[in-house]
XYZ file of C-alpha atoms in Angstrom:
442
model
C 0.000 0.000 0.000
C 1.327 3.463 -0.945
C 0.296 6.705 0.728
C 0.475 9.794 -1.495
C 0.697 13.268 0.039
C -0.233 16.338 -1.865
C 2.650 18.728 -2.213
C 2.079 22.113 -0.567
C 4.735 24.221 -2.266
C 5.675 23.068 -5.700
C 6.550 24.719 -8.976
C 4.206 24.879 -11.931
C 6.014 22.047 -13.730
C 5.735 19.851 -10.696
C 2.062 20.628 -10.344
C 1.492 19.775 -13.938
C 3.204 16.386 -13.576
C 1.311 15.694 -10.371
C -2.012 16.531 -11.961
C -1.224 14.192 -14.796
C -0.363 11.515 -12.326
C -3.687 11.971 -10.508
C -5.571 11.693 -13.737
C -3.693 8.588 -14.805
C -4.171 6.927 -11.441
C -7.766 8.081 -10.970
C -7.217 10.047 -7.693
C -10.126 12.241 -6.519
C -9.570 15.934 -6.286
C -9.317 17.640 -2.963
C -6.882 18.147 -0.154
C -7.524 14.867 1.551
C -5.299 11.861 1.162
C -6.421 9.232 -1.317
C -5.626 5.550 -1.823
C -4.422 4.783 -5.306
C -6.150 2.086 -7.256
C -4.594 -1.282 -7.941
C -3.767 -0.670 -11.633
C -1.791 2.408 -10.709
C 0.241 0.502 -8.118
C 1.035 -2.267 -10.631
C 2.296 0.221 -13.163
C 4.448 2.158 -10.747
C 5.998 -1.031 -9.283
C 6.741 -2.864 -12.577
C 8.359 -0.004 -14.455
C 11.645 0.002 -12.504
C 11.949 -3.814 -12.783
C 11.552 -3.718 -16.538
C 14.248 -1.059 -16.834
C 16.721 -3.160 -14.800
C 15.960 -6.320 -16.871
C 16.802 -4.525 -20.079
C 20.078 -3.335 -18.636
C 20.979 -6.851 -17.552
C 20.187 -8.267 -20.976
C 22.398 -5.658 -22.619
C 25.221 -6.505 -20.208
C 24.940 -10.242 -20.920
C 24.834 -9.622 -24.676
C 27.928 -7.468 -24.595
C 29.794 -9.970 -22.444
C 28.891 -12.826 -24.773
C 30.025 -10.905 -27.821
C 33.308 -10.051 -26.108
C 33.951 -13.710 -25.315
C 33.125 -14.766 -28.864
C 35.427 -12.111 -30.302
C 38.268 -13.196 -28.041
C 37.760 -16.838 -29.008
C 37.688 -15.889 -32.679
C 40.982 -14.046 -32.392
C 42.604 -16.868 -30.423
C 41.459 -19.825 -32.526
C 41.388 -18.447 -36.058
C 43.367 -15.293 -36.455
C 46.483 -16.547 -34.658
C 46.704 -19.928 -36.599
C 47.533 -20.148 -40.284
C 44.816 -21.236 -42.645
C 44.934 -24.413 -44.682
C 45.969 -22.487 -47.787
C 48.688 -20.646 -45.950
C 52.172 -21.934 -45.307
C 53.613 -21.488 -41.914
C 56.909 -19.811 -41.623
C 59.252 -22.039 -39.669
C 61.232 -20.220 -37.118
C 64.819 -21.215 -37.449
C 66.431 -22.522 -34.316
C 70.052 -22.731 -33.671
C 71.086 -26.367 -33.799
C 73.463 -27.435 -31.110
C 76.533 -29.203 -32.404
C 76.493 -32.948 -31.584
C 79.654 -34.338 -30.098
C 80.547 -38.004 -29.546
C 80.732 -39.062 -25.891
C 84.222 -39.572 -24.696
C 85.269 -42.026 -22.044
C 86.915 -40.858 -18.917
C 90.644 -41.451 -18.860
C 90.349 -44.035 -16.089
C 87.605 -46.112 -17.806
C 88.446 -49.007 -20.102
C 86.483 -49.580 -23.338
C 83.787 -52.242 -23.563
C 84.992 -55.793 -24.259
C 84.774 -57.121 -27.774
C 82.597 -59.991 -28.950
C 83.177 -63.337 -27.237
C 85.719 -65.524 -28.981
C 87.928 -68.494 -28.212
C 90.235 -66.352 -26.113
C 87.372 -64.602 -24.389
C 84.619 -67.244 -24.004
C 81.203 -66.339 -22.610
C 80.613 -67.062 -18.925
C 79.280 -70.498 -18.151
C 75.834 -70.970 -16.713
C 75.425 -71.580 -13.016
C 75.712 -75.215 -12.007
C 74.667 -76.150 -8.464
C 77.179 -77.821 -6.222
C 77.068 -81.594 -6.089
C 75.036 -82.949 -3.227
C 77.255 -84.104 -0.395
C 75.953 -87.508 0.558
C 78.059 -87.605 3.719
C 75.991 -84.783 5.179
C 72.715 -86.663 4.776
C 71.278 -87.292 8.222
C 68.218 -89.250 7.185
C 70.156 -92.517 6.995
C 71.360 -92.095 10.563
C 67.810 -91.880 11.931
C 66.273 -95.157 13.077
C 62.615 -95.429 12.037
C 60.180 -97.752 13.760
C 58.394 -100.499 11.904
C 56.752 -103.860 12.376
C 58.599 -106.051 14.890
C 60.285 -103.286 16.876
C 59.928 -103.436 20.653
C 59.547 -100.093 22.438
C 59.307 -98.868 26.017
C 56.841 -95.973 26.425
C 57.108 -93.988 29.654
C 55.120 -90.942 30.852
C 56.964 -89.791 34.024
C 54.114 -87.852 35.683
C 51.342 -90.220 34.607
C 52.466 -93.797 35.182
C 49.090 -95.238 34.166
C 50.115 -94.705 30.519
C 53.450 -96.574 30.812
C 53.843 -99.726 28.718
C 56.356 -102.047 27.035
C 55.043 -103.336 23.734
C 55.879 -104.273 20.146
C 54.699 -102.768 16.888
C 52.155 -105.085 15.292
C 51.990 -105.996 11.614
C 50.200 -102.728 10.869
C 52.818 -100.655 12.701
C 50.591 -99.813 15.701
C 51.117 -99.973 19.468
C 48.482 -100.226 22.199
C 48.877 -97.754 25.088
C 46.759 -98.162 28.254
C 43.710 -95.851 28.348
C 44.892 -94.054 25.193
C 44.360 -97.015 22.881
C 45.915 -97.852 19.515
C 48.488 -95.424 18.061
C 50.308 -95.798 14.711
C 54.091 -95.372 15.045
C 55.370 -97.040 11.853
C 57.791 -94.859 9.910
C 58.433 -92.482 12.819
C 61.693 -91.855 14.612
C 61.856 -92.146 18.391
C 61.595 -88.370 18.776
C 58.611 -88.178 16.437
C 56.916 -91.020 18.335
C 57.353 -89.120 21.615
C 55.813 -85.989 20.127
C 52.843 -87.859 18.686
C 52.000 -89.677 21.927
C 52.365 -86.439 23.917
C 50.011 -84.662 21.518
C 47.391 -87.416 21.749
C 47.499 -87.392 25.563
C 47.296 -83.597 25.749
C 44.379 -83.487 23.321
C 42.237 -86.278 24.739
C 43.007 -86.799 28.435
C 45.424 -84.278 29.949
C 45.115 -80.512 29.909
C 48.751 -79.940 28.938
C 50.939 -82.120 26.733
C 53.015 -84.273 29.118
C 56.593 -85.400 28.754
C 56.868 -88.771 26.988
C 59.944 -90.992 26.637
C 60.174 -93.715 23.968
C 63.149 -96.090 23.844
C 63.948 -99.032 21.575
C 64.158 -102.315 23.484
C 64.345 -105.007 20.767
C 65.048 -103.790 17.217
C 63.584 -105.781 14.355
C 65.883 -107.883 12.112
C 67.403 -106.031 9.171
C 66.338 -107.930 6.048
C 68.302 -106.427 3.173
C 68.857 -107.153 -0.516
C 72.373 -107.220 -1.981
C 72.683 -106.812 -5.753
C 75.290 -105.924 -8.337
C 78.928 -106.938 -8.476
C 78.979 -109.400 -5.577
C 79.761 -113.077 -5.674
C 76.386 -114.245 -4.289
C 73.642 -111.651 -4.724
C 70.406 -112.271 -2.833
C 68.445 -111.630 0.387
C 70.213 -111.580 3.738
C 69.131 -111.036 7.323
C 71.229 -109.145 9.861
C 70.837 -107.639 13.269
C 69.497 -104.119 12.913
C 72.349 -101.644 13.130
C 74.925 -103.916 11.478
C 77.554 -102.154 9.339
C 77.382 -102.140 5.565
C 80.538 -104.228 5.282
C 78.680 -107.152 6.894
C 76.306 -107.293 3.934
C 79.181 -107.271 1.422
C 80.996 -110.076 3.222
C 77.818 -112.141 3.584
C 77.305 -111.908 -0.185
C 80.732 -113.456 -0.771
C 82.547 -110.176 -1.330
C 82.767 -107.981 -4.382
C 83.897 -109.214 -7.768
C 86.920 -107.996 -9.703
C 84.633 -105.783 -11.792
C 83.107 -104.020 -8.796
C 83.565 -100.292 -8.328
C 83.919 -99.677 -4.601
C 83.712 -95.938 -5.233
C 80.006 -96.301 -5.971
C 78.046 -98.455 -3.528
C 74.414 -97.321 -3.591
C 72.043 -97.904 -0.674
C 68.309 -97.347 -1.102
C 65.919 -97.161 1.848
C 62.125 -96.968 1.397
C 60.036 -94.776 3.701
C 56.513 -95.284 4.980
C 55.095 -92.667 2.568
C 56.425 -94.499 -0.492
C 59.451 -92.274 -1.107
C 62.952 -93.749 -1.298
C 66.155 -92.400 0.216
C 69.353 -93.049 -1.732
C 72.939 -92.612 -0.648
C 76.196 -93.221 -2.483
C 79.059 -94.582 -0.368
C 82.751 -94.701 -1.277
C 84.842 -97.538 0.167
C 87.718 -97.256 -2.310
C 89.139 -93.945 -1.059
C 89.447 -95.116 2.586
C 91.255 -98.260 1.405
C 93.759 -96.287 -0.671
C 94.360 -93.688 2.050
C 94.400 -96.206 4.945
C 91.364 -94.647 6.600
C 88.361 -96.091 8.372
C 85.177 -96.894 6.476
C 82.154 -94.581 6.680
C 79.795 -95.309 9.560
C 76.746 -96.665 7.811
C 74.337 -99.043 9.526
C 71.689 -101.260 7.991
C 67.951 -101.175 8.597
C 65.183 -103.452 7.470
C 64.198 -102.963 3.841
C 67.550 -101.622 2.630
C 68.739 -102.462 -0.880
C 72.497 -102.480 -1.541
C 73.742 -102.171 -5.125
C 77.457 -102.567 -5.896
C 78.127 -100.722 -9.154
C 80.151 -102.165 -12.010
C 83.413 -100.524 -12.977
C 82.676 -98.574 -16.152
C 84.862 -98.607 -19.221
C 87.389 -95.770 -19.174
C 87.121 -95.176 -15.431
C 89.479 -97.945 -14.332
C 92.770 -96.194 -15.102
C 93.291 -94.994 -11.559
C 91.521 -97.974 -10.017
C 93.892 -100.480 -8.398
C 92.268 -103.866 -8.912
C 95.203 -105.745 -7.387
C 94.928 -103.851 -4.126
C 91.164 -104.351 -3.903
C 91.570 -108.083 -4.619
C 93.745 -108.435 -1.527
C 91.256 -106.791 0.824
C 88.557 -108.508 2.841
C 85.793 -106.729 0.900
C 86.592 -108.618 -2.281
C 85.840 -112.290 -2.823
C 88.425 -114.373 -1.027
C 88.950 -117.106 -3.616
C 88.684 -117.479 -7.379
C 88.034 -120.537 -9.526
C 90.355 -121.176 -12.474
C 89.771 -124.039 -14.905
C 92.677 -125.872 -16.542
C 92.092 -127.987 -19.678
C 94.914 -130.377 -20.555
C 94.990 -133.246 -23.085
C 95.210 -136.811 -21.788
C 95.254 -140.333 -23.161
C 91.534 -140.691 -22.558
C 90.595 -137.284 -23.951
C 90.542 -133.930 -22.191
C 91.397 -133.617 -18.530
C 89.666 -130.936 -16.516
C 91.073 -129.408 -13.360
C 89.469 -126.798 -11.166
C 91.975 -124.675 -9.257
C 90.773 -122.746 -6.218
C 93.219 -119.892 -5.709
C 93.245 -116.883 -3.412
C 91.840 -113.759 -4.975
C 94.625 -111.698 -6.500
C 96.619 -114.733 -7.646
C 98.686 -114.600 -10.843
C 99.622 -117.124 -13.512
C 102.717 -118.260 -11.631
C 100.518 -119.046 -8.610
C 98.518 -121.407 -10.794
C 101.742 -123.088 -11.982
C 102.963 -123.478 -8.404
C 99.758 -125.240 -7.362
C 100.240 -128.025 -9.956
C 102.318 -131.230 -9.577
C 105.891 -131.114 -10.976
C 105.126 -133.537 -13.829
C 102.005 -131.732 -14.999
C 101.661 -130.989 -18.711
C 101.267 -127.293 -17.916
C 104.879 -127.258 -16.785
C 106.098 -129.261 -19.799
C 104.269 -127.415 -22.583
C 105.605 -123.909 -23.024
C 102.691 -122.588 -25.118
C 99.379 -122.218 -23.294
C 96.361 -120.008 -23.898
C 94.252 -118.060 -21.420
C 90.541 -117.620 -22.237
C 88.547 -114.957 -20.395
C 85.152 -113.377 -20.830
C 85.502 -109.602 -21.094
C 82.259 -107.757 -20.198
C 83.589 -104.531 -21.697
C 83.910 -106.127 -25.138
C 80.997 -108.467 -24.614
C 82.912 -111.546 -25.755
C 85.801 -113.921 -25.160
C 89.399 -112.711 -25.314
C 92.441 -114.950 -25.725
C 96.021 -114.399 -24.607
C 99.013 -116.658 -25.259
C 101.347 -117.296 -22.310
C 104.807 -118.862 -22.101
C 105.320 -121.022 -19.037
C 109.123 -121.031 -19.226
C 109.334 -117.240 -19.382
C 107.030 -116.910 -16.409
C 109.221 -119.267 -14.386
C 112.286 -117.228 -15.347
C 110.685 -114.070 -14.021
C 109.097 -112.379 -17.033
C 106.572 -110.051 -15.412
C 104.769 -109.385 -18.684
C 103.744 -113.060 -18.864
C 102.712 -113.239 -15.212
C 99.252 -111.716 -15.568
C 96.697 -111.550 -12.710
C 94.035 -114.213 -12.846
C 90.315 -113.608 -12.469
C 87.416 -115.711 -11.435
C 86.210 -118.187 -14.098
C 89.405 -117.914 -16.202
C 90.179 -120.931 -18.403
C 93.754 -122.083 -19.138
C 94.053 -124.329 -22.201
C 97.199 -126.424 -22.637
C 97.957 -127.674 -26.187
C 97.227 -125.899 -29.418
C 95.254 -128.874 -30.654
C 92.810 -128.555 -27.786
C 92.560 -124.808 -28.368
C 91.662 -125.464 -32.017
C 88.829 -127.755 -30.951
C 87.479 -125.012 -28.712
C 87.547 -122.502 -31.559
C 85.682 -124.948 -33.780
C 83.050 -125.304 -31.077
C 82.685 -121.506 -30.971
C 81.905 -121.512 -34.683
C 79.318 -124.261 -34.330
C 77.169 -122.621 -31.667
C 74.529 -120.255 -32.995
C 73.979 -118.102 -29.905
C 76.862 -115.748 -29.036
C 78.343 -115.753 -25.548
C 77.488 -112.461 -23.876
C 77.736 -113.198 -20.147
C 79.690 -115.155 -17.559
C 76.860 -117.656 -17.323
C 77.045 -118.364 -21.046
C 80.837 -118.629 -20.823
C 80.593 -121.169 -18.007
C 77.802 -123.102 -19.683
C 79.850 -123.422 -22.877
C 82.775 -125.125 -21.160
C 80.439 -127.353 -19.144
C 78.898 -128.590 -22.379
C 82.313 -128.868 -24.069
C 83.621 -131.159 -21.362
C 80.517 -133.312 -21.536
């Protein structure tokens, strides 16, 4: 609501404008105050707002045009058109110089050659079998007798044996499997079972071996009598070699392999060297047998016997103690056969000394030695002179081996060669070599 006062002292121009205002707004004449009508109030209130709106629109229009003009100058006028060619501003190129090495630095090495070979790839160190501790651990199995003691709880103490399934029966606790465990592992397992099922804390448990099971082992390879043997558990490895009749002349004592199966199906393997202690006059490695062990005596490979002293090994207790040498001599009734049992390591002169003085071997100067050579896979022949051996010719005094055959008389040797040509199957083993002479004598 607007209250309009009549002006008391105004100029003629003001009065004229006021009168026009009264007419436009419909105000009654007189000196009293009047209330303007609604249309007059709407007109007087809207006019200033419309004037301000026009000014704002002009301001926005001018600002927009200014921004567009600035963008036009920046994007179009400053960049060259497609038909124009830009003028490249020349830049001063810096002179390039080759890098020089410092005086104290050496140049890079040249390509690898014979004098400067490339570095070899990394090869891990060979496993040291002597450091293996698994073979020194005794593992329980069927037949072992154990003493189980719980110091603070005597009701669990017992002396029992592992049954065929590898279990033991402990009072109150019941049946516990101990097969494949060491004594320490058995103590830990029993303590855990007691602490879990009966006692609040895991008690101290002591397990000791009272009666070890027999050590049933298998001996294979270059031994005189390979097969199965039974020993007291904890026996040394040398006992197995001696029980098998000792090693043959072709055995490699540097490589004796022992394999031991575990309860989980895995197999431990250790390589033992007996040759080095013999050469250096040292004691043998401490290796003890357990049930299930397999011992394999390796064969001396071709080319690796240069530094291997067979004569020394033949005189030791590890090798077979005796050798069998066959002697074939002619007689009035046919062919005489003699089997000489000589100490291992004997030579040709030892065979001559074991014969009677009137033997044909001492009369005939030309004899032949037949031997099966596994390296060549066949029979080799060497001619020997008895008289030269007696007079001390070392070259003719060769060492003898097991299953050697000495043939006296060239006529008899010719018959043997004819028999070789008759047979259809070649001789490739000691068994075939022995079987041939057995059939020849028959």
